Coordinates of C-alpha atoms in Angstrom, one line a residue:
M17 CA -126.9 29.3 134.9
S18 CA -130.6 30.3 134.9
K19 CA -132.3 32.1 138.1
L20 CA -134.8 29.2 138.1
W21 CA -132.6 26.9 138.5
L22 CA -130.7 28.8 141.5
S23 CA -134.1 29.1 143.6
D24 CA -135.5 25.7 142.7
A25 CA -132.5 23.4 143.2
D26 CA -134.8 20.1 144.6
N27 CA -136.3 19.9 140.9
P28 CA -134.8 18.9 137.6
L29 CA -134.5 21.6 135.1
F30 CA -135.5 20.6 131.3
I31 CA -134.4 22.8 128.2
S32 CA -135.9 21.9 125.0
D33 CA -134.2 24.5 123.0
I34 CA -131.7 26.4 124.3
E35 CA -132.0 29.3 121.8
V36 CA -135.7 29.9 123.0
D37 CA -135.5 28.7 126.5
E38 CA -136.0 31.8 128.5
Q39 CA -134.7 30.2 131.8
V40 CA -131.1 30.0 130.3
D41 CA -129.3 33.6 130.5
A42 CA -126.9 34.4 127.8
T43 CA -123.8 33.3 129.1
T44 CA -125.2 29.5 129.9
K45 CA -126.4 30.0 126.1
M46 CA -122.9 30.7 124.6
L47 CA -121.3 27.7 126.8
Y48 CA -124.0 25.4 125.7
K49 CA -123.9 26.2 122.0
Q50 CA -120.0 26.0 122.2
G51 CA -120.3 22.5 122.9
G52 CA -123.3 21.8 120.6
T53 CA -125.8 21.4 123.1
I54 CA -129.6 22.1 121.7
A55 CA -131.5 20.6 124.4
S56 CA -130.6 19.2 128.3
A57 CA -132.0 17.9 131.1
I58 CA -130.1 19.0 134.4
L59 CA -130.4 17.0 137.2
P60 CA -129.5 17.9 141.1
L61 CA -128.1 15.2 143.2
T62 CA -129.4 15.9 146.9
V63 CA -129.9 14.0 150.2
A64 CA -131.7 15.4 152.9
G65 CA -131.6 18.8 151.1
R66 CA -127.7 18.6 151.0
W67 CA -126.3 18.7 147.9
V68 CA -124.0 16.2 146.9
G69 CA -123.6 16.7 143.2
L70 CA -125.3 17.5 139.7
A71 CA -126.2 15.2 136.3
S72 CA -126.6 16.8 133.0
I73 CA -127.7 15.4 129.9
S74 CA -127.3 16.8 126.8
W75 CA -128.5 16.4 123.2
D76 CA -127.6 18.3 120.0
T77 CA -131.5 18.8 118.8
Q78 CA -134.6 20.1 120.0
R79 CA -136.3 17.7 122.2
E80 CA -139.5 17.8 123.8
F81 CA -139.7 16.1 127.4
M82 CA -142.7 14.1 128.1
A83 CA -144.4 14.0 131.5
Q84 CA -143.5 10.4 131.8
E85 CA -139.6 10.6 130.8
K86 CA -139.5 13.8 133.3
R87 CA -140.7 11.1 136.2
V88 CA -137.9 8.8 135.1
Y89 CA -135.3 11.6 135.6
R90 CA -136.8 12.7 138.6
A91 CA -136.5 8.9 139.9
I92 CA -132.8 8.6 138.4
M93 CA -131.8 11.7 140.1
G94 CA -132.7 10.4 143.8
Q95 CA -131.2 7.2 142.9
L96 CA -127.9 8.9 141.6
A97 CA -127.7 11.3 144.5
S98 CA -127.9 8.4 147.0
V99 CA -125.4 6.6 145.1
V100 CA -123.1 9.3 145.2
D101 CA -123.7 10.1 148.6
R102 CA -122.8 6.6 149.8
T103 CA -119.6 6.6 147.4
R104 CA -118.2 9.8 148.8
Q105 CA -118.8 8.8 152.5
F106 CA -117.2 5.6 151.6
E107 CA -114.3 7.6 150.3
R108 CA -114.3 9.7 153.3
G109 CA -114.4 6.2 155.6
E110 CA -111.3 5.2 153.5
L111 CA -109.2 8.5 153.4
L112 CA -110.2 8.6 157.5
S113 CA -108.9 5.3 158.0
S114 CA -105.8 5.6 155.9
I115 CA -105.0 9.1 158.1
V116 CA -105.5 7.3 161.2
D117 CA -103.7 4.2 160.3
N118 CA -100.7 6.2 158.8
H119 CA -100.6 8.8 161.7
P120 CA -97.2 8.8 163.6
D121 CA -99.0 9.3 166.7
F122 CA -101.0 7.2 169.0
I123 CA -104.7 7.2 167.9
G124 CA -107.2 5.0 169.6
V125 CA -110.5 4.7 170.7
S126 CA -111.9 2.7 173.9
T127 CA -115.3 2.4 175.6
L128 CA -116.0 4.8 178.3
E129 CA -115.3 1.8 181.0
G130 CA -111.6 1.5 179.5
K131 CA -112.1 -1.4 176.8
A132 CA -110.0 -0.7 174.3
L133 CA -112.2 -0.8 170.7
Y134 CA -108.8 0.5 168.6
V135 CA -105.4 1.3 168.4
N136 CA -103.6 2.5 165.0
P137 CA -100.2 0.7 164.1
S138 CA -98.0 3.9 165.4
G139 CA -100.1 3.3 169.0
L140 CA -99.3 -0.4 168.9
K141 CA -95.3 0.2 168.1
L142 CA -95.2 2.6 170.8
L143 CA -96.6 0.4 173.2
G144 CA -94.4 -2.6 172.3
Y145 CA -97.1 -4.6 170.7
A146 CA -97.1 -6.2 167.2
P147 CA -98.7 -4.8 164.3
D148 CA -101.5 -7.6 164.5
Q149 CA -101.9 -7.6 168.2
E150 CA -105.8 -8.2 169.1
V151 CA -106.8 -4.6 170.3
S152 CA -110.0 -5.9 172.1
E153 CA -108.2 -8.1 174.5
M154 CA -106.6 -5.0 175.8
D155 CA -107.3 -2.8 179.1
V156 CA -106.7 0.7 178.5
A157 CA -105.7 1.2 182.0
N158 CA -102.4 -1.4 181.6
F159 CA -101.5 1.4 179.1
Y160 CA -100.2 3.7 181.9
T161 CA -99.4 3.4 185.4
P162 CA -101.6 3.2 188.0
T163 CA -101.8 6.7 188.9
D164 CA -102.4 7.9 185.4
A165 CA -104.8 5.2 184.6
Q166 CA -106.9 6.4 187.4
R167 CA -106.7 10.0 186.3
L168 CA -107.6 9.2 183.0
L169 CA -110.9 7.3 183.7
Q170 CA -111.9 9.1 186.9
E171 CA -110.8 12.8 185.9
G172 CA -110.1 13.0 182.0
V173 CA -113.3 11.0 180.9
P174 CA -115.8 12.9 182.9
T175 CA -113.9 16.1 182.2
A176 CA -114.2 15.4 178.5
M177 CA -117.8 14.8 178.8
Q178 CA -118.2 17.9 180.4
S179 CA -116.2 20.3 178.6
G180 CA -115.7 18.7 175.5
G181 CA -112.1 17.3 175.6
W182 CA -109.6 16.8 178.1
A183 CA -105.7 17.0 177.7
D184 CA -102.5 16.2 179.9
E185 CA -99.1 14.7 180.6
L186 CA -99.2 10.9 181.3
T187 CA -96.8 8.0 181.4
F188 CA -97.0 5.2 179.2
I189 CA -95.8 1.7 180.4
T190 CA -94.9 -0.7 177.2
A191 CA -94.9 -4.3 177.1
S192 CA -91.3 -4.6 178.1
G193 CA -92.0 -2.3 181.2
A194 CA -90.4 0.7 179.4
V195 CA -91.8 4.1 180.7
I196 CA -92.5 6.9 177.9
P197 CA -93.4 10.2 179.0
V198 CA -96.7 11.2 176.5
E199 CA -98.8 13.9 176.1
E200 CA -102.6 13.2 175.7
T201 CA -105.9 14.5 174.5
I202 CA -109.0 12.6 174.5
G203 CA -112.8 13.7 173.1
I204 CA -116.1 11.7 173.5
N205 CA -118.0 10.1 170.7
Y206 CA -121.6 10.0 170.4
D207 CA -124.0 8.2 168.5
V208 CA -127.4 9.4 166.4
D209 CA -129.3 9.7 169.6
N210 CA -126.6 12.0 171.1
H211 CA -125.7 9.4 173.8
A212 CA -121.9 9.1 174.7
T213 CA -120.3 5.9 173.5
S214 CA -116.6 5.9 173.5
F215 CA -113.9 8.1 174.0
S216 CA -110.9 8.8 171.5
M217 CA -107.5 9.3 172.2
T218 CA -104.7 11.0 170.7
V219 CA -101.1 10.2 172.1
R220 CA -98.0 11.8 171.3
D221 CA -94.4 10.6 172.5
I222 CA -92.6 13.7 174.4
S223 CA -89.5 11.4 175.5
E224 CA -87.5 14.1 173.3
R225 CA -88.9 17.4 174.6
K226 CA -88.9 16.1 178.1
A227 CA -85.1 14.8 177.5
A228 CA -84.3 18.7 176.2
E229 CA -85.9 20.2 179.1
E230 CA -84.1 18.1 181.7
A231 CA -80.8 18.8 180.0
I232 CA -81.9 22.6 179.9
R233 CA -82.8 22.1 183.8
T234 CA -79.5 19.7 184.3
S235 CA -77.4 22.6 182.8
Q236 CA -78.8 25.5 184.8
Q237 CA -78.2 23.3 188.1
L238 CA -74.6 22.7 186.5
A239 CA -73.7 26.2 185.9
L240 CA -75.3 27.4 189.4
S241 CA -73.1 24.8 191.1
F242 CA -70.1 25.8 189.1
Q243 CA -70.9 29.2 190.1
E244 CA -71.2 28.4 193.7
K245 CA -68.1 26.5 193.4
L246 CA -66.1 29.4 191.7
T247 CA -67.1 31.7 195.1
V248 CA -65.7 29.1 197.4
L249 CA -62.6 28.9 195.5
Q250 CA -62.1 32.7 195.6
E251 CA -62.9 32.4 199.5
I252 CA -60.0 29.7 199.6
T253 CA -57.3 31.8 197.5
T254 CA -58.0 34.6 199.9
E255 CA -57.6 32.2 202.8
L256 CA -54.4 30.6 201.3
S257 CA -52.6 33.8 200.5
Q258 CA -52.3 34.5 204.1
L259 CA -50.3 31.2 204.8
E260 CA -46.8 31.6 206.0
T261 CA -44.9 28.5 204.6
L262 CA -45.5 26.7 201.3
N263 CA -46.1 23.1 203.9
D264 CA -48.9 25.0 205.6
L265 CA -49.9 26.2 202.0
T266 CA -50.2 22.9 200.3
R267 CA -51.9 21.1 203.6
K268 CA -54.5 23.9 203.7
A269 CA -55.1 23.4 200.1
I270 CA -56.0 19.6 200.5
E271 CA -58.2 20.5 203.1
M272 CA -60.0 22.8 201.6
G273 CA -60.3 21.1 198.2
H274 CA -61.4 17.9 199.7
G275 CA -63.8 20.0 202.6
R276 CA -65.0 22.9 200.6
L277 CA -64.7 22.1 196.8
S278 CA -66.0 18.4 197.7
F279 CA -62.9 16.7 195.6
D280 CA -63.0 13.0 196.9
R281 CA -59.2 12.2 197.2
L282 CA -56.7 14.7 195.9
S283 CA -52.8 15.1 196.0
I284 CA -50.6 18.0 195.1
W285 CA -47.1 17.3 193.9
L286 CA -44.2 19.8 193.1
F287 CA -41.6 19.2 190.5
D288 CA -37.8 20.6 191.0
E289 CA -36.5 23.2 188.8
Q290 CA -34.5 20.9 186.4
L291 CA -37.8 18.9 186.0
T292 CA -36.0 15.7 186.9
A293 CA -38.1 14.8 189.7
M294 CA -41.1 15.5 191.7
R295 CA -41.8 15.2 195.1
G296 CA -45.1 14.8 197.1
T297 CA -46.7 17.5 199.3
F298 CA -50.0 16.2 201.3
G299 CA -52.9 14.3 200.0
T300 CA -55.8 12.5 201.3
N301 CA -56.0 8.9 201.7
S302 CA -58.8 6.1 200.9
E303 CA -60.9 7.1 203.8
G304 CA -60.2 10.7 203.3
A305 CA -57.6 11.8 206.0
I306 CA -55.4 14.3 205.4
I307 CA -51.8 12.4 205.0
D308 CA -48.1 13.8 204.8
E309 CA -46.5 12.6 201.7
T310 CA -43.4 15.1 201.9
D311 CA -41.3 11.8 202.0
L312 CA -42.6 10.6 198.6
F313 CA -40.3 11.2 195.3
H314 CA -40.4 10.1 192.2
P315 CA -37.8 10.6 188.9
M316 CA -39.4 12.2 186.4
S317 CA -37.9 9.9 183.9
E318 CA -40.4 7.5 185.0
Y319 CA -43.3 9.7 184.0
E320 CA -41.8 10.7 180.8
E321 CA -44.8 9.9 178.4
W322 CA -47.1 11.0 180.7
F323 CA -45.5 14.1 181.3
T324 CA -45.1 14.9 177.8
N325 CA -48.8 14.6 177.0
I326 CA -49.9 16.5 179.7
L327 CA -47.4 19.4 179.0
H328 CA -48.7 19.5 175.4
S329 CA -52.3 19.3 175.9
R330 CA -54.5 22.4 175.4
E331 CA -55.9 22.7 178.9
R332 CA -52.7 21.2 180.8
R333 CA -54.4 18.4 181.9
V334 CA -55.7 14.8 181.6
V335 CA -59.0 13.5 182.2
R336 CA -59.4 9.6 182.5
E337 CA -62.6 7.9 183.5
S338 CA -63.6 4.4 184.3
I339 CA -59.7 3.6 184.9
D340 CA -58.2 1.6 187.8
L341 CA -57.6 3.9 191.1
Y342 CA -54.8 3.0 193.3
E343 CA -53.9 3.3 197.1
G344 CA -49.9 3.4 196.8
Y345 CA -49.0 0.3 194.8
D346 CA -52.3 -1.5 195.2
V347 CA -55.5 -0.9 193.0
A348 CA -58.1 0.2 195.5
G349 CA -61.3 0.6 193.1
Q350 CA -62.3 2.3 189.9
G351 CA -63.2 5.6 188.6
W352 CA -62.3 8.8 187.2
H353 CA -59.2 10.8 187.4
V354 CA -58.2 14.0 186.9
T355 CA -54.5 15.8 186.5
A356 CA -54.1 19.3 186.1
L357 CA -50.4 21.2 186.0
L358 CA -49.5 24.0 188.1
M359 CA -48.4 26.5 185.8
Q360 CA -46.3 29.9 186.3
E361 CA -46.3 30.7 182.4
D362 CA -44.8 28.2 180.3
R363 CA -43.1 26.6 183.1
P364 CA -44.6 23.5 184.9
L365 CA -44.3 23.7 188.6
G366 CA -46.0 20.4 189.6
Y367 CA -49.6 19.1 189.6
V368 CA -52.8 18.6 191.1
A369 CA -54.6 14.9 190.9
V370 CA -58.2 14.5 192.1
D371 CA -60.3 11.5 191.8
N372 CA -63.5 10.0 193.3
L373 CA -62.4 7.0 194.6
L374 CA -64.3 7.4 198.0
N375 CA -68.0 8.5 197.0
Q376 CA -67.9 7.1 193.4
R377 CA -69.6 10.5 192.3
P378 CA -69.8 10.9 188.4
L379 CA -67.4 13.4 186.9
Q380 CA -69.3 16.7 186.6
P381 CA -69.1 18.6 183.1
F382 CA -67.7 21.3 184.9
E383 CA -65.3 19.7 187.3
P384 CA -62.1 19.4 184.8
D385 CA -62.2 23.1 184.5
L386 CA -62.9 23.4 188.3
I387 CA -59.9 21.3 189.2
T388 CA -57.9 23.2 186.7
L389 CA -58.4 26.9 188.3
F390 CA -57.8 25.2 191.3
A391 CA -54.4 24.2 190.2
N392 CA -53.6 27.6 188.7
T393 CA -54.6 29.1 192.0
I394 CA -52.0 27.0 193.6
A395 CA -49.5 27.6 191.3
S396 CA -49.8 31.6 191.8
L397 CA -49.6 30.7 195.6
V398 CA -46.5 28.5 195.5
V399 CA -44.6 31.1 192.8
N400 CA -45.5 33.8 195.5
K401 CA -44.4 31.5 198.8
Q402 CA -41.3 30.0 196.6
V403 CA -40.2 33.7 195.9
Q404 CA -40.8 34.5 199.7
Q405 CA -38.8 31.5 201.3
A406 CA -36.1 31.9 198.5
V407 CA -35.4 35.5 199.7
S408 CA -36.0 34.3 203.4
K409 CA -33.5 31.5 203.0
Q410 CA -31.1 33.4 201.4
A411 CA -30.9 36.2 203.7
Q412 CA -30.8 33.7 206.7
E413 CA -28.0 31.7 205.1
L414 CA -25.8 34.9 204.1
Q415 CA -26.4 36.2 207.9
T416 CA -25.1 32.2 208.8
V417 CA -22.3 32.8 206.6
A418 CA -21.3 35.9 208.2
D419 CA -21.6 34.6 211.8
L420 CA -19.6 31.5 210.7
S421 CA -16.8 33.8 209.5
R422 CA -17.1 35.6 212.8
I423 CA -16.9 32.5 214.8
A424 CA -13.7 31.5 212.7
T425 CA -11.7 34.2 213.6
T426 CA -12.0 33.5 217.4
I427 CA -10.9 29.8 217.0
L428 CA -7.1 29.3 216.9
D429 CA -7.3 25.3 217.0
V430 CA -8.1 23.8 213.5
N431 CA -9.4 21.0 215.1
E432 CA -11.9 22.9 217.1
L433 CA -12.4 25.3 214.2
L434 CA -13.7 22.3 211.6
Q435 CA -15.9 21.0 214.2
Q436 CA -17.7 24.3 215.1
V437 CA -17.9 24.8 211.1
C438 CA -19.3 21.3 210.8
D439 CA -21.7 21.4 213.6
L440 CA -23.2 25.1 212.8
T441 CA -23.4 24.6 209.1
K442 CA -25.7 21.6 209.8
E443 CA -27.8 23.2 212.3
R444 CA -27.8 27.0 210.7
F445 CA -28.6 25.4 207.0
N446 CA -31.3 22.8 208.5
L447 CA -29.1 19.9 206.7
Y448 CA -29.1 16.3 207.4
H449 CA -25.1 16.4 207.6
T450 CA -21.9 18.2 207.1
H451 CA -18.4 17.0 206.9
I452 CA -15.2 18.4 205.7
Y453 CA -12.7 16.4 203.9
L454 CA -8.7 17.6 203.6
L455 CA -6.5 16.8 200.6
S456 CA -3.4 14.8 201.7
D457 CA 0.2 16.3 201.3
D458 CA 0.6 14.3 198.4
E459 CA -2.7 15.6 196.8
Q460 CA -3.5 11.8 196.2
N461 CA -6.6 11.5 198.7
L462 CA -9.2 13.3 200.5
T463 CA -9.6 12.3 204.0
L464 CA -12.8 12.5 206.0
T465 CA -11.3 14.8 209.0
T466 CA -14.4 16.5 210.6
G467 CA -18.1 15.8 210.4
A468 CA -21.3 17.2 212.5
G469 CA -22.7 15.6 215.5
E470 CA -21.8 12.4 216.8
V471 CA -22.2 10.8 213.7
G472 CA -19.8 12.9 212.1
R473 CA -17.0 12.1 214.7
Q474 CA -17.6 8.2 214.2
M475 CA -17.2 8.7 210.6
A476 CA -14.2 10.9 211.2
A477 CA -12.7 7.9 213.4
E478 CA -13.0 5.5 210.7
G479 CA -10.4 7.3 208.3
R480 CA -12.5 7.4 205.4
Q481 CA -10.7 8.4 202.5
I482 CA -11.4 9.2 198.8
P483 CA -9.0 9.1 196.0
L484 CA -9.0 12.4 194.0
R485 CA -8.9 10.6 190.7
Q486 CA -11.8 8.6 191.7
K487 CA -14.3 9.7 188.9
Q488 CA -18.0 8.7 190.7
S489 CA -17.0 10.5 193.6
L490 CA -18.8 13.9 194.1
V491 CA -16.2 15.1 196.7
A492 CA -13.2 14.2 194.2
R493 CA -15.0 15.5 191.6
A494 CA -15.5 18.8 193.5
A495 CA -11.8 18.9 193.9
R496 CA -10.4 18.4 190.6
L497 CA -12.8 20.8 189.1
R498 CA -12.3 23.1 191.6
E499 CA -15.7 24.3 191.7
G500 CA -19.1 23.2 193.4
V501 CA -20.8 20.3 192.3
I502 CA -24.5 18.7 193.3
T503 CA -26.0 15.6 193.0
H504 CA -29.9 15.6 193.2
D505 CA -30.5 12.2 194.0
V506 CA -27.6 9.9 195.2
Q507 CA -30.0 7.0 195.0
A508 CA -30.0 7.5 191.0
E509 CA -26.1 7.7 190.7
P510 CA -24.8 4.5 189.4
G511 CA -22.7 2.5 192.1
F512 CA -24.2 4.6 195.0
L513 CA -24.0 3.0 198.4
P514 CA -25.1 5.0 201.5
H515 CA -22.9 5.1 204.3
P516 CA -24.6 3.0 207.3
L517 CA -24.6 6.1 209.5
L518 CA -26.0 8.3 206.9
P519 CA -29.3 6.0 205.4
K520 CA -31.2 8.9 204.8
T521 CA -29.1 10.9 202.2
R522 CA -31.0 12.0 199.2
S523 CA -29.1 15.1 197.5
E524 CA -25.8 16.4 198.4
L525 CA -23.5 19.2 197.4
A526 CA -19.7 19.3 197.4
M527 CA -17.7 22.5 197.7
P528 CA -13.8 23.0 197.4
L529 CA -12.2 24.8 200.2
I530 CA -9.6 26.9 198.0
A531 CA -7.7 29.4 199.7
G532 CA -5.7 31.6 197.1
E533 CA -4.9 29.0 194.5
Q534 CA -4.5 25.9 196.5
V535 CA -7.3 23.7 197.4
L536 CA -7.5 22.3 200.9
G537 CA -10.2 19.9 200.6
V538 CA -13.6 19.8 200.4
L539 CA -16.8 20.8 202.2
D540 CA -19.6 18.3 201.8
I541 CA -23.4 18.9 202.5
Q542 CA -26.1 16.4 202.5
A543 CA -30.0 16.8 202.8
S544 CA -32.8 13.9 203.2
E545 CA -34.6 15.6 200.2
A546 CA -34.4 15.0 196.8
N547 CA -33.4 18.0 194.6
Y548 CA -32.9 19.9 198.0
F549 CA -29.7 22.1 196.4
T550 CA -29.8 24.8 193.7
D551 CA -27.3 27.1 192.0
T552 CA -28.1 29.5 194.5
D553 CA -26.7 26.9 197.3
I554 CA -23.6 26.7 195.3
N555 CA -23.4 30.7 195.8
I556 CA -23.8 30.7 199.3
Q557 CA -22.0 27.6 200.1
S558 CA -19.0 28.9 197.9
T559 CA -18.7 31.9 200.1
L560 CA -19.1 29.5 203.3
A561 CA -16.0 27.3 202.0
A562 CA -14.1 30.8 200.8
Q563 CA -14.2 31.8 204.4
I564 CA -13.7 28.2 205.9
A565 CA -10.8 27.9 203.7
T566 CA -9.0 31.1 204.7
A567 CA -9.8 30.2 208.2
I568 CA -8.4 26.8 207.8
Q569 CA -5.4 28.6 206.5
I570 CA -4.8 31.4 209.2
T571 CA -5.5 28.8 212.2
A572 CA -2.9 26.2 210.8
S573 CA -0.4 29.0 210.2
T574 CA -0.4 29.8 213.8
T575 CA -1.1 26.3 215.4
P576 CA 1.7 24.0 216.0
H577 CA 0.0 21.1 216.0
R578 CA -1.3 20.5 212.2
N579 CA -0.8 16.5 211.8
F580 CA -3.5 16.7 209.2
M581 CA -2.7 19.6 207.3
R582 CA -0.1 20.3 204.6
A583 CA 2.2 22.5 206.6
S584 CA 4.0 23.4 202.9
H585 CA 0.6 25.0 201.4
C586 CA -0.6 26.4 204.4
W587 CA 2.2 29.1 204.4
K588 CA 2.6 29.7 200.7
T589 CA -0.8 31.8 200.8
S590 CA -0.5 35.8 200.6
M591 CA -1.7 38.0 203.3
D592 CA -4.4 39.4 201.3
A593 CA -5.8 36.1 201.8
R594 CA -6.4 37.0 205.3
V595 CA -7.3 40.4 205.3
P596 CA -11.3 39.7 205.9
F597 CA -10.2 37.9 209.0
R598 CA -8.2 40.7 210.8

C-alpha cells in the first residue's frame, strides 16, 4: 500500500486513476489491475485511534472524487467503524460468555461484601444447585466452611486488592452438606474510574488430587507400619527360637502375636502326621486372655473342603471379611478372619488363625502377608522343636526299654513282673494307661491280666476277656496280625465304648508279645491325646514287647505258679530267646 496511507491512517485515501497516482506503489498497482480496479476509495476504520478494520470501494473506470463526496465517505467511515467496533465487542462478549458458561470449573462473581452476582452452570452443579437457581439470592459465605468463608472475605479479598490476586485451598459445602476440597483463585474487578466493584472466583474441585495424595500418604504409612512389624517379627523369631518345648513355643507365640504384632484374637492348631486330625495348642479368648486349647481336637474329615481350598490357594491362606466370628460354637460378633497354613515345604503342619473380634480394627492391606510370615516363622520353629523332641523322646524311650529289660531280669514272679512292666511303662512313657493281655491256653481269648496302678488292678480283677477273633478289637487284631496296630482316635471307631475307669482314652497302640514264634499276649498302651502314637512308637514298643515276652517266658519257666500262662507254650521257646537276659 502507499507510503501516504501508512503514515496517515486517520484519513481516507482516494485514487482517481491507479495508473498515474503516485501514492500507489507498483505492487499495489499490479494487484488492483488484476482485479480490474482503476479507481478506489480506501477508508480506515478507527475508534479513538484504535484500528477496528478497513473499507475499500473500487471502480473499473477513472473517477474524480468531489469534495462533497469525500465528506460523505468520511462520515460513512466513522459510522462504519463504530458499527464494526460494537459488533466485535458483542461477539467478544458472546464468546467470553460462552467460554465462562461452558467452562468445566466453577466461575463466579461476587460483590466485595460477599453477595453473589454470577455463578456459571458448572459452579451451580458443583455446589449441588439446579441450573436455574437464582444467584442473586446466594451468599458466597454459604459456599464454604465458616472458617474458610472468613478467610476468603477477610484475607483473600484484601490481599487481591493489594497484590492483584489471591489463591489458596479451601473447602466447599454443597447444598446437601457434602464437603469438597477446592483450589480457588480470585481477582478484583474495577469500573472505568478504577474503583473496585467486585471480585471474580475461579474454583477447581481437587477431590481426586486430594484422594491421590491421601492414598500416597496412607501407602507410605502402611509401608512404614509393615516395616516396623517385620522388625518386631524378627525379634519374636529370635526369642521363640530359645524356648525349650513345643508347648512353650506355641504359648509364647500367641502371647507375642497378640501383644507385639497387635493381632486381636489368634490361635495355633497343629495337624497330625497322617493329616487325619488337628489339635489345639494355645489361643486368646474374647477378652484377649491366653487360654490353653491343647484339649481341643477335630477330625480333618469335618473340614475337608476348607483344607482343600486353603492347601491349593496360591498364598496358602484364606482371607474372609464381614463374616460371623465365633467363641466356641456361639457367634460372638462379626469381622474379618485370616487363616494361614504352617508349611514345611509342601507338607502342612497346622495353621494360624487371626480375627478382629476384640477391637474391630479394619484389616490393613499388609496384614494377610504379615500373618503368613508369622505362620512361616512358627512353622520353621515347630519343625525344629518337633525334631528335637522326637530325638529326645526316642532317646528317653530307648533308655526306658533298656531299664525295663534290666528290671525284668531281676524279677522271678510273673505277676510281679507284669505289674512292674505296666507301672513303669505308663510312668516312663508318660501314658494315660498301660495293661497286658495274655492269650488263653486254647488260643481263643485274650484276658486282661495286669494293668498300671489302682485302675489297672481293678480292671484286672474284672477278668475282662476279648475273643481273639473279635474284628473290632484293636487288641485282638494285634494278636492275629502279629504286629503293632494303632488307633489314632478311638472315639471315631465304630462301636467304641469307653471303659468307665478310662474315660479319657483317645488313642491306643496294641503290640503283640511274641517269644520266638509264639504269641503270648498283647501289650496295650493308651494316651489321653488323639493322634499321640506314630510309627516310631511302634518300633520302640515292639522292642519293649519282645523284651517283655522273653522275660515272661523266662520267669514263667522258673516259677511253679503259672495259673494264667500256657505252660506248654512257655517251655517250647529255644534257649536263644533267653540269651539277652542272661
